[in-house]
Amino acid sequence: MADLLIELFSEEIPARMQARAGEDLKKRMTDGLVEAGLTYAGAHALTTPRRLTLAIEDLLEHSPTVREERKGPKVGAPDKAIEGFLRGAGVSRDQLEERDTPKGAVYFATIEKPGRPAAEIIAEVLEDTIRNFPWPKSMRWGAGSLRWVRPLHSILCLLSREDGSEVVALDIDGIKSGDSTAGHRFMAPARFSVTGFEDYAAKLKRAFVELDPKEREAAIWQDATNQAFASGLEVVDDKGLLTEVAGLVEWPVVLMGSIDAEFLDLPPEVLQTSMKEHQKFFSVKNPKTGRIEKFITVANRETADDGATILAGNQKVLSARLADAKFFWENDLRIAKSEVGMEGWLESLSNVTFHNKLGTQAARIDRIAALAREIAPVVGADADLAEQAAKVAKADLSSEMVYEFPELQGLMGRYYAEAAGLPQEVANACQLHYSPLGPSDEVPTEPVSVAVALADKIDTLTGFWAIDEKPTGSKDPYALRRAALGVIRLVLENDVRVSLKEVFANAYEGADAENLLSFFHDRLKVFLRDQGIRHDVIDACIAMEGNDDLTLLVKRARALEEFMSSEDGGNLLQGFKRANNILSQAEEKDGVEYSYGADKKFIEDPAETALFDALAAGEGAISSAIEAEDFAAAMGGMAALRAPVDAFFEAVQVNSDNSVVRRNRLNLLSQIRKVCGQVADLSRIEG
């Protein structure tokens, strides 16, 4: 057994590509080695801005010899057929073996593929991996044909054993493999040799390179939070930024700087976004006031002045950036507070195309406002406020701040609406009407915000349905699945009772409401499956009337799921299926429908009487419970049928020789189907 160490050393790899590149290197190498017969005990990939590293433990040093038996043509077959088989198998005629088979004598060839040294296989797999590496973007440099994300400088490829190590020979466009690497670009640029992974990692650490990206993240966060805590402040958590910054440095040095006083009154979100997007700075806030007062930057080297020069330069650049943000903020506020107010921004949206088949943003805003007014009474919102909020909710798209930082849309709308003196409900709707943006995003609960958020998403969905731009397979360029999930969460978490088909019909003209509702049902299945509700239970409830009232549908599904998980539910389902199967077969055979109800005077067995009475009592109780939307009570009524249904099938033969008795019993089975069918279509439930 041997350990394999690979390092691909290059110019700086973009941070966003590093994690995926490490996994791609690991997968392509291990898949290739295993396919060639080299198994291993473990493998892990590590990345820094300048290197992709792969360590594989306990790798076989020689692939095993493989013997394969291949069946050929029949004995006596034409010479051309036999010669073709010999070429394909790589054997001579005297190596063939004749064997008797049920179809006569047949030639067989035993092909032996000798094993190969690990180094030979590694060189082939690594060259193929490098030449065909799946970078999102790559470049070619110099006179060679190799493409890499940035110029590739060196390849370290080393097989290590207890008695020493050997370089796996490889030459790609003049880049020859070796046993050496380089440390930090500035603090330890000299190259040095290594003997294995442990030696490699230890020497890199001494050369100011932290190889593990998770270790770099932990070091950055610990130093940042410690420095902030020492000043009575706290770092704003941002996992994405932390991962990105860890991919920009090999030796992180955390520095905390101050923001000029003239910028401290900017909205904290503006400060945070500007520093993150332009400078990759962490925001440091005062927990007492919520204001962003300082920033954290991460340098890639230690300096004699402990980073003072780096920090001064960063503060200078930051001040210039924040001066722009302050200008945008003050200019936007001036417009919002003017007589024209936010409505002035709406005029420019008439020149902004939302979609070439769906018109401008201004036309879309008019549709959303009309729809929000219609939805408002359903969600308990004031119709005038809902319409007003819908009209100004997207006005900030024309503001300078949102033009510079699109991710602040909605949030800036709230600030500008407040500055314009609009009602707080309107301002809140400006910020929240995009929500929820994902499965973990909070759902608005203020009625006006709910009305506008629903109108916004439903207009999007009906519009794209009307122009037949629906999601296909894994493609969903307009995020329509996310919009549908947003509507589902808004409806369910706010207990909204509304007929979606009616709302769809009053939204964008030409949308196929039935087809769109089916799309919603598919999204609902995914949503409820994550909550433990089976797809067949949902299907059974979707088959019922009122399936476009999602709140009612989910209430029914949850009660049915709980009932079907009980002993009574499982047994009653079996009884229902038995009754339904017997009844369906009889109706097909007889060419009639048994749906007129049983007559008590034709009953012969006490079990029939008990079932007849139970169904008569249960039908009324279940019907009343369903009408009152008390599904727990309806399931209780279903549970009461379990015993008489079981007793009926134990005591009674449905297909009696007496045709009158048989017909009466089949009509009794139809009552089981009818009574149970008030709750859900149990025929759709598996089991």
XYZ file of C-alpha atoms in Angstrom, residues 1-682:
682
model
C 0.000 0.000 0.000
C 1.093 3.565 -0.707
C -0.220 7.076 -0.184
C -0.701 9.415 -3.123
C -0.256 13.192 -2.932
C -1.241 15.474 -5.810
C -0.951 19.256 -5.921
C -1.861 21.392 -8.942
C -0.195 24.765 -8.327
C -1.373 27.768 -10.337
C -2.146 31.458 -10.309
C -5.085 32.493 -8.091
C -8.230 30.415 -8.566
C -11.497 32.394 -8.172
C -12.910 31.753 -4.703
C -16.312 30.691 -6.020
C -14.723 27.848 -8.022
C -12.428 26.335 -5.415
C -14.745 23.990 -3.485
C -16.249 22.498 -6.635
C -12.801 22.139 -8.208
C -11.545 20.208 -5.187
C -14.488 17.811 -5.394
C -14.071 17.419 -9.157
C -10.379 16.557 -8.735
C -11.196 13.993 -6.066
C -14.037 12.378 -8.029
C -12.257 12.204 -11.368
C -9.052 10.805 -9.890
C -10.660 8.236 -7.591
C -13.140 7.101 -10.258
C -10.329 6.682 -12.764
C -8.101 4.779 -10.335
C -10.859 2.424 -9.201
C -11.891 1.756 -12.801
C -8.283 0.760 -13.528
C -8.276 -1.626 -10.551
C -6.595 0.526 -7.886
C -8.653 0.609 -4.706
C -7.898 2.849 -1.729
C -8.899 3.420 1.906
C -9.710 7.142 1.876
C -9.336 10.383 -0.059
C -9.754 14.065 0.714
C -9.305 17.257 -1.267
C -8.139 20.638 0.046
C -7.906 23.993 -1.701
C -6.244 27.379 -1.386
C -6.302 30.284 -3.852
C -3.206 28.869 -5.583
C -3.457 25.117 -5.250
C -5.734 22.096 -5.579
C -4.547 19.283 -3.345
C -5.650 15.647 -3.223
C -4.451 13.079 -0.694
C -5.315 9.392 -1.146
C -4.487 6.869 1.586
C -3.629 3.173 1.279
C -3.676 2.909 -2.503
C -2.872 -0.413 -4.141
C 0.597 -0.326 -5.683
C -0.293 -2.651 -8.533
C -3.570 -3.341 -10.286
C -4.609 -7.016 -10.153
C -4.358 -9.365 -13.109
C -7.803 -9.840 -14.628
C -8.983 -12.933 -16.500
C -12.041 -12.653 -18.691
C -13.803 -15.483 -20.494
C -15.403 -14.502 -23.787
C -17.837 -16.616 -25.840
C -17.145 -16.730 -29.585
C -18.733 -18.139 -32.737
C -19.769 -21.757 -33.262
C -17.221 -24.328 -34.307
C -17.329 -24.492 -38.089
C -18.392 -20.863 -38.474
C -17.007 -18.926 -41.492
C -13.338 -17.965 -41.216
C -14.148 -14.240 -41.364
C -16.357 -14.508 -38.265
C -13.676 -16.404 -36.376
C -10.931 -13.975 -37.434
C -13.028 -11.033 -36.296
C -13.523 -12.655 -32.892
C -9.770 -13.311 -32.620
C -8.960 -9.654 -33.339
C -11.500 -8.407 -30.818
C -10.305 -10.767 -28.117
C -6.616 -10.262 -28.888
C -5.830 -13.993 -29.014
C -4.579 -16.465 -31.632
C -6.502 -19.428 -33.033
C -4.521 -21.989 -31.053
C -5.593 -20.232 -27.823
C -9.280 -20.923 -28.476
C -11.049 -23.661 -26.532
C -13.924 -25.720 -27.907
C -16.818 -26.428 -25.542
C -20.095 -28.233 -25.946
C -23.197 -26.130 -25.268
C -26.936 -26.830 -25.695
C -26.606 -25.092 -29.083
C -23.603 -27.099 -30.209
C -19.812 -26.732 -30.021
C -18.676 -23.115 -29.474
C -15.285 -21.409 -29.315
C -14.289 -19.726 -26.035
C -11.337 -17.418 -25.425
C -9.724 -16.682 -22.063
C -8.329 -13.167 -22.083
C -5.771 -12.271 -19.450
C -5.073 -8.622 -18.722
C -1.910 -8.331 -16.628
C -1.832 -5.824 -13.792
C 0.101 -2.582 -14.063
C 2.148 -0.512 -11.606
C 0.218 2.190 -9.782
C 2.500 4.977 -11.049
C 1.712 4.137 -14.658
C -2.048 4.237 -14.017
C -1.861 7.420 -11.901
C 0.021 9.243 -14.655
C -2.629 8.338 -17.239
C -5.586 9.231 -15.018
C -4.035 12.489 -13.817
C -3.179 13.659 -17.326
C -6.715 12.918 -18.500
C -8.120 14.717 -15.450
C -6.011 17.836 -16.011
C -6.650 18.024 -19.740
C -10.409 17.549 -19.352
C -11.002 19.379 -16.077
C -14.556 20.844 -15.940
C -13.757 24.467 -15.075
C -16.738 26.827 -15.603
C -14.255 29.095 -17.386
C -10.695 28.342 -18.478
C -7.866 29.951 -20.413
C -4.958 28.955 -22.633
C -1.589 30.659 -22.327
C 1.812 30.384 -23.958
C 2.282 28.033 -26.898
C 0.709 24.922 -25.327
C -2.768 23.497 -25.816
C -3.568 23.051 -22.113
C -6.508 25.033 -20.751
C -6.752 25.807 -17.022
C -8.638 28.338 -14.948
C -5.420 30.346 -14.539
C -1.867 29.540 -15.723
C -0.747 26.233 -14.221
C 2.812 26.435 -12.841
C 3.648 23.047 -11.381
C 2.391 19.545 -10.686
C 3.326 17.679 -7.523
C 2.592 13.941 -7.787
C 4.131 11.714 -5.153
C 3.675 8.074 -4.119
C 4.816 7.591 -0.508
C 5.655 4.384 1.332
C 7.260 3.581 4.657
C 10.612 3.056 2.941
C 10.499 6.279 0.904
C 8.656 8.031 -1.880
C 8.772 8.326 -5.650
C 7.680 10.976 -8.112
C 5.044 9.801 -10.577
C 6.491 10.887 -13.926
C 4.213 13.182 -15.919
C 4.746 15.877 -18.554
C 1.861 18.067 -19.709
C 2.779 20.804 -22.197
C 6.237 21.074 -20.684
C 5.036 21.088 -17.064
C 6.837 18.138 -15.507
C 5.703 16.566 -12.262
C 7.950 16.679 -9.237
C 8.057 16.532 -5.448
C 8.233 20.268 -4.733
C 5.849 23.146 -4.112
C 6.033 26.782 -3.023
C 4.823 28.542 0.084
C 3.125 31.914 0.489
C 3.567 34.219 -2.509
C 5.129 37.027 -0.431
C 6.276 35.586 2.890
C 7.820 32.283 1.714
C 7.982 32.119 -2.094
C 10.904 29.666 -2.287
C 10.176 26.132 -3.471
C 10.810 23.124 -1.228
C 10.549 19.347 -1.529
C 8.170 17.118 0.435
C 8.040 13.390 1.146
C 4.309 12.875 1.777
C 1.109 14.558 2.853
C 2.010 15.113 6.524
C 5.382 16.574 5.567
C 3.665 18.656 2.862
C 1.023 20.113 5.218
C 3.568 20.847 7.981
C 6.010 22.596 5.651
C 3.219 24.642 4.065
C 2.146 25.804 7.518
C 5.718 26.915 8.215
C 5.660 28.639 4.820
C 2.559 30.629 5.833
C -0.034 28.580 3.980
C -3.101 27.218 5.787
C -4.116 24.367 3.496
C -7.591 23.558 4.870
C -10.281 26.099 3.850
C -12.372 25.196 6.912
C -9.418 25.988 9.162
C -9.008 29.345 7.406
C -12.700 30.104 7.914
C -12.498 29.204 11.608
C -9.378 31.347 12.125
C -10.956 34.345 10.380
C -14.178 34.128 12.347
C -12.470 33.613 15.697
C -10.096 36.566 15.222
C -12.874 38.797 13.868
C -15.295 38.091 16.709
C -12.542 38.469 19.330
C -11.509 41.880 17.999
C -15.124 43.052 17.792
C -15.895 41.777 21.298
C -12.901 43.648 22.692
C -14.531 46.879 21.425
C -18.001 46.001 22.714
C -19.214 45.226 19.189
C -20.241 42.145 17.229
C -19.591 40.916 13.699
C -22.629 40.578 11.424
C -22.869 36.890 10.547
C -22.422 36.138 6.838
C -21.524 32.523 6.026
C -21.298 33.149 2.290
C -18.879 36.033 2.696
C -16.793 34.030 5.176
C -16.394 31.185 2.676
C -15.525 33.614 -0.112
C -12.929 35.493 1.921
C -11.333 32.213 3.041
C -10.914 31.462 -0.670
C -9.048 34.727 -1.249
C -6.216 34.216 1.227
C -3.692 31.511 2.111
C -2.611 33.078 5.399
C -5.514 35.120 6.822
C -4.677 38.186 8.905
C -7.754 39.856 10.378
C -7.806 43.666 10.714
C -10.553 45.873 12.117
C -11.043 49.418 10.830
C -13.384 52.326 11.493
C -16.011 53.882 9.250
C -15.905 57.671 8.920
C -18.502 59.387 11.098
C -20.189 61.057 8.112
C -21.358 57.647 6.868
C -22.640 56.161 10.122
C -26.191 57.424 9.586
C -26.590 55.539 6.324
C -29.041 52.615 6.634
C -27.114 49.646 8.043
C -28.153 47.499 5.082
C -26.582 50.024 2.697
C -23.313 50.005 4.613
C -23.278 46.232 4.857
C -24.085 45.687 1.179
C -21.590 48.273 -0.063
C -18.759 46.855 2.048
C -19.575 43.265 1.163
C -20.051 43.698 -2.586
C -17.205 46.101 -3.307
C -14.603 45.371 -0.637
C -15.429 41.915 0.787
C -15.527 43.486 4.271
C -17.464 42.120 7.232
C -19.735 44.584 8.989
C -19.282 45.204 12.699
C -22.303 46.598 14.521
C -23.074 48.125 17.872
C -25.537 45.685 19.494
C -27.109 48.508 21.519
C -27.995 50.733 18.555
C -27.871 48.316 15.608
C -25.617 50.771 13.742
C -22.728 49.527 11.605
C -19.702 51.327 13.113
C -16.626 49.356 12.015
C -15.523 46.816 9.448
C -13.356 43.723 9.330
C -11.002 43.120 6.424
C -8.796 40.065 5.927
C -5.284 40.569 4.570
C -3.219 37.814 2.977
C 0.037 38.554 4.779
C 1.638 39.723 7.972
C 3.406 43.086 7.866
C 5.944 44.900 10.020
C 3.411 47.598 10.943
C 0.773 45.004 11.928
C -1.403 45.873 8.940
C -1.611 49.630 9.560
C -0.742 50.512 5.966
C -3.161 47.917 4.565
C -5.917 49.178 6.842
C -5.307 52.819 5.912
C -5.530 51.986 2.216
C -8.719 50.010 2.713
C -10.302 52.823 4.723
C -9.462 55.293 1.965
C -11.082 53.139 -0.721
C -14.066 52.429 1.532
C -14.663 56.138 2.143
C -14.819 56.716 -1.611
C -17.314 53.886 -2.020
C -19.466 55.068 0.863
C -19.397 58.627 -0.482
C -21.120 57.268 -3.600
C -23.655 55.392 -1.469
C -24.318 58.526 0.588
C -24.893 60.538 -2.590
C -27.384 57.960 -3.883
C -29.162 57.846 -0.526
C -29.494 61.590 -0.143
C -30.581 62.091 -3.753
C -33.198 59.342 -3.491
C -34.495 60.752 -0.205
C -34.834 64.190 -1.791
C -37.034 62.714 -4.535
C -39.090 60.595 -2.110
C -39.808 63.645 0.072
C -40.695 65.916 -2.857
C -44.232 66.726 -3.960
C -44.020 64.140 -6.691
C -42.786 61.495 -4.237
C -42.260 57.863 -5.217
C -44.795 58.193 -8.032
C -42.143 60.108 -9.952
C -40.095 56.945 -10.238
C -43.038 55.013 -11.648
C -43.072 57.053 -14.864
C -39.637 55.776 -15.843
C -40.811 52.179 -15.365
C -43.093 52.605 -18.398
C -39.865 52.441 -20.420
C -38.607 49.295 -18.686
C -39.661 45.991 -20.270
C -40.585 43.233 -17.840
C -40.862 40.640 -20.641
C -41.279 41.222 -24.358
C -44.593 39.316 -24.319
C -45.831 40.650 -20.971
C -45.246 44.367 -21.429
C -43.537 46.946 -19.256
C -42.956 47.112 -15.520
C -45.505 49.940 -15.360
C -48.186 47.788 -17.007
C -47.352 44.962 -14.622
C -47.658 47.291 -11.630
C -51.158 48.284 -12.772
C -52.168 44.605 -12.942
C -50.695 43.855 -9.509
C -52.498 46.865 -7.989
C -55.855 45.737 -9.386
C -55.287 42.168 -8.192
C -54.116 43.291 -4.738
C -57.317 45.304 -4.357
C -59.354 42.202 -5.210
C -57.380 39.948 -2.821
C -57.402 42.480 0.052
C -60.842 41.556 1.536
C -59.908 37.852 1.487
C -56.815 38.446 3.653
C -58.428 41.109 5.868
C -56.560 44.059 4.336
C -57.808 47.526 3.530
C -58.388 47.555 -0.241
C -57.225 51.159 -0.691
C -53.999 50.562 1.222
C -53.336 47.316 -0.660
C -53.774 49.071 -3.998
C -51.599 51.997 -2.915
C -48.870 49.647 -1.659
C -48.913 47.644 -4.889
C -48.521 50.818 -6.941
C -45.390 52.008 -5.110
C -43.868 48.646 -4.108
C -41.615 48.519 -7.166
C -40.948 52.257 -7.447
C -37.508 51.838 -5.879
C -36.402 49.958 -9.010
C -35.880 53.420 -10.517
C -33.891 54.718 -7.547
C -30.144 55.266 -7.796
C -29.445 53.117 -4.750
C -31.231 50.054 -6.164
C -29.624 50.641 -9.564
C -26.232 50.383 -7.814
C -27.270 47.571 -5.428
C -30.144 45.541 -6.952
C -30.187 43.225 -3.928
C -31.580 46.128 -1.844
C -34.812 46.373 -3.850
C -37.822 46.253 -1.588
C -35.840 47.219 1.491
C -35.030 50.645 0.033
C -38.652 50.931 -1.003
C -39.597 50.737 2.660
C -37.141 53.484 3.604
C -38.331 55.738 0.785
C -42.021 55.106 1.533
C -41.434 56.060 5.163
C -39.588 59.200 4.057
C -42.472 60.049 1.728
C -44.881 59.911 4.675
C -46.851 56.929 3.386
C -48.712 54.706 5.880
C -46.493 52.208 7.679
C -48.493 49.284 6.238
C -47.642 50.541 2.743
C -43.961 50.963 3.615
C -43.792 47.463 5.095
C -45.434 45.984 1.990
C -42.760 47.617 -0.176
C -40.106 45.598 1.654
C -42.016 42.362 2.121
C -43.893 41.905 -1.150
C -41.043 39.817 -2.605
C -41.218 37.413 0.352
C -40.969 34.552 0.840
C -38.012 34.132 -1.501
C -37.172 30.589 -0.405
C -38.213 27.732 1.879
C -36.454 29.274 4.898
C -37.482 32.886 4.258
C -39.999 34.448 6.642
C -43.586 34.834 5.424
C -45.291 38.253 5.688
C -48.231 38.347 8.090
C -49.469 41.962 7.836
C -52.638 41.837 5.697
C -51.538 44.573 3.273
C -48.143 42.903 2.761
C -49.835 39.525 2.246
C -52.211 40.960 -0.355
C -49.433 42.612 -2.371
C -47.096 39.599 -2.091
C -49.838 37.273 -3.349
C -50.775 39.639 -6.182
C -47.154 40.000 -7.271
C -46.515 36.253 -7.449
C -49.872 35.335 -8.980
C -49.467 37.970 -11.699
C -46.065 36.471 -12.524
C -47.411 32.924 -12.670
C -50.563 33.655 -14.669
C -48.615 35.881 -17.036
C -46.040 33.250 -17.920
C -48.766 30.599 -18.143
C -50.651 32.826 -20.590
C -47.614 33.038 -22.915
C -46.814 29.341 -22.401
C -43.451 29.907 -20.716
C -43.774 27.133 -18.130
C -40.989 25.334 -16.260
C -39.710 22.261 -18.090
C -37.748 19.518 -16.363
C -34.912 21.118 -14.429
C -35.225 24.432 -16.277
C -37.089 27.247 -14.572
C -35.502 30.521 -15.769
C -38.230 32.722 -14.306
C -38.279 30.992 -10.879
C -41.943 30.029 -11.258
C -41.618 27.051 -8.907
C -40.317 29.401 -6.228
C -43.201 31.811 -6.904
C -45.755 29.000 -6.549
C -44.179 27.841 -3.288
C -44.318 31.453 -2.101
C -48.063 31.588 -2.789
C -48.565 28.244 -1.021
C -46.710 29.420 2.087
C -48.484 32.800 2.121
C -51.871 31.071 1.923
C -51.185 28.323 4.456
C -49.243 30.275 7.076
C -51.819 33.078 7.050
C -54.780 30.654 6.974
C -56.125 32.347 3.826
C -59.374 30.920 2.451
C -59.598 31.648 -1.252
C -60.478 29.887 -4.502
C -57.247 30.018 -6.480
C -59.038 29.274 -9.759
C -61.157 32.394 -9.309
C -58.078 34.486 -8.521
C -56.246 33.059 -11.547
C -59.208 33.851 -13.776
C -59.137 37.495 -12.644
C -55.353 37.856 -13.024
C -53.556 37.745 -16.381
C -56.026 37.077 -19.183
C -55.493 33.873 -21.126
C -53.875 31.809 -18.383
C -55.039 28.178 -18.176
C -56.326 28.155 -14.596
C -56.797 24.374 -14.453
C -53.288 23.685 -15.698
C -51.807 26.249 -13.311
C -53.740 24.735 -10.408
C -52.289 21.318 -11.321
C -48.814 22.899 -11.164
C -49.669 24.236 -7.696
C -50.791 20.781 -6.590
C -47.432 19.341 -7.688
C -45.572 21.998 -5.677
C -47.880 21.370 -2.718
C -46.990 17.673 -2.768
C -43.307 18.530 -2.502
C -43.996 21.035 0.286
C -46.157 18.624 2.322
C -43.882 15.644 1.706
C -41.175 17.497 3.630
C -43.682 17.716 6.489
C -44.278 13.960 6.494
C -47.543 13.774 4.516
C -47.593 11.002 1.920
C -48.161 11.849 -1.737
C -51.030 9.355 -2.071
C -52.854 10.958 0.870
C -52.506 14.335 -0.834
C -53.749 12.829 -4.120
C -56.802 11.441 -2.310
C -57.632 14.933 -1.033
C -56.870 16.710 -4.324
C -59.528 14.508 -5.947
C -62.204 16.183 -3.789
C -64.279 19.286 -4.500
C -62.724 22.583 -3.410
C -59.166 21.491 -4.170
C -58.259 25.053 -5.172
C -58.729 26.138 -1.542
C -55.264 25.159 -0.335
C -55.963 25.808 3.342
C -58.965 23.457 3.246
C -57.037 20.909 1.197
C -54.097 20.798 3.599
C -56.380 20.661 6.643
C -58.094 17.621 5.130
C -54.766 16.002 4.164
C -53.247 16.382 7.624
C -56.307 14.853 9.296
C -56.369 11.990 6.787
C -52.629 11.342 7.208
C -53.076 11.055 10.961
C -56.090 8.758 10.544
C -54.347 6.504 8.031
C -51.413 6.151 10.420
C -53.735 4.678 13.060
C -54.846 1.052 13.349
C -58.467 1.986 12.622
C -57.448 3.895 9.509
C -55.299 1.091 8.124
C -57.971 -1.567 8.686
C -60.798 0.593 7.356
C -58.743 1.282 4.227
C -58.448 -2.464 3.616
C -62.204 -2.859 4.119
C -62.915 0.028 1.759
C -60.614 -1.369 -0.929
C -62.201 -4.807 -0.620
C -65.688 -3.312 -0.921
C -64.641 -1.111 -3.829
C -62.999 -4.002 -5.707
C -65.993 -6.337 -5.298
C -68.379 -3.574 -6.290
C -66.346 -2.475 -9.323
C -66.074 -6.045 -10.619
C -69.808 -6.652 -10.149
C -70.754 -3.384 -11.873
C -68.503 -4.231 -14.829
C -69.892 -7.773 -15.040
C -73.553 -6.805 -14.644
C -73.395 -3.572 -16.643
C -75.285 -1.640 -13.959
C -74.408 0.802 -11.181
C -75.183 -0.302 -7.632
C -75.752 3.061 -6.022
C -79.335 3.074 -4.814
C -78.702 2.071 -1.214
C -79.552 -1.174 0.559
C -83.054 -2.054 1.741
C -83.261 -3.339 5.311
C -86.051 -5.795 4.527
C -83.700 -7.878 2.359
C -81.075 -8.215 5.106
C -80.424 -11.781 6.311
C -77.426 -11.537 8.666
C -77.005 -9.495 11.877
C -73.643 -8.250 10.559
C -75.518 -6.694 7.627
C -77.888 -4.956 10.016
C -75.010 -3.614 12.117
C -73.257 -2.262 9.025
C -76.497 -0.791 7.641
C -77.127 1.077 10.915
C -73.479 2.205 11.236
C -73.460 3.595 7.680
C -76.761 5.406 8.220
C -75.447 7.049 11.387
C -71.964 7.650 9.972
C -73.144 9.310 6.770
C -74.908 12.098 8.626
C -72.164 12.567 11.208
C -69.366 12.628 8.645
C -71.341 14.903 6.313
C -71.982 17.396 9.123
C -68.339 17.307 10.195
C -67.134 17.886 6.627
C -69.534 20.788 6.212
C -68.204 22.292 9.435
C -64.631 21.552 8.237
C -64.070 19.526 11.392
C -61.939 16.847 9.785
C -60.908 15.336 13.111
C -64.585 14.592 13.809
C -65.006 13.253 10.283
C -62.121 10.852 10.841
C -63.740 9.833 14.127
C -66.882 8.971 12.200
C -64.772 6.934 9.778
C -63.132 5.088 12.679
C -66.578 4.025 13.929
C -67.130 2.143 10.664
C -64.087 -0.052 11.037
C -65.598 -2.741 13.304
C -68.916 -3.207 11.431
C -67.115 -3.319 8.065
C -64.686 -5.971 9.369
C -67.555 -7.982 10.892
C -69.551 -7.789 7.647
C -66.791 -9.292 5.536
C -66.135 -12.032 8.109
C -69.780 -13.096 8.308
C -71.281 -12.405 4.887
C -70.739 -13.701 1.363
C -71.603 -10.783 -0.918
C -72.177 -12.821 -4.088
C -75.100 -14.813 -2.738
C -76.987 -17.318 -4.940
C -80.101 -15.275 -4.190
C -79.981 -12.434 -6.757
C -82.091 -10.088 -4.610
C -79.859 -10.585 -1.568
C -76.746 -10.191 -3.750
C -78.018 -6.925 -5.221
C -78.896 -5.619 -1.768
C -75.449 -6.463 -0.427
C -73.769 -4.777 -3.403
C -75.844 -1.685 -2.717
C -74.637 -1.877 0.882
C -71.046 -1.885 -0.416
C -71.849 1.190 -2.482
C -72.871 2.894 0.753
C -69.395 2.162 2.168
C -67.866 3.791 -0.890
C -70.225 6.759 -0.713
C -69.813 7.426 3.018
C -66.015 7.064 2.982
C -65.847 9.093 -0.222
C -67.137 12.148 1.632
C -63.749 12.460 3.314
C -61.386 11.680 0.438
C -60.941 9.425 -2.574
C -59.582 6.448 -0.644
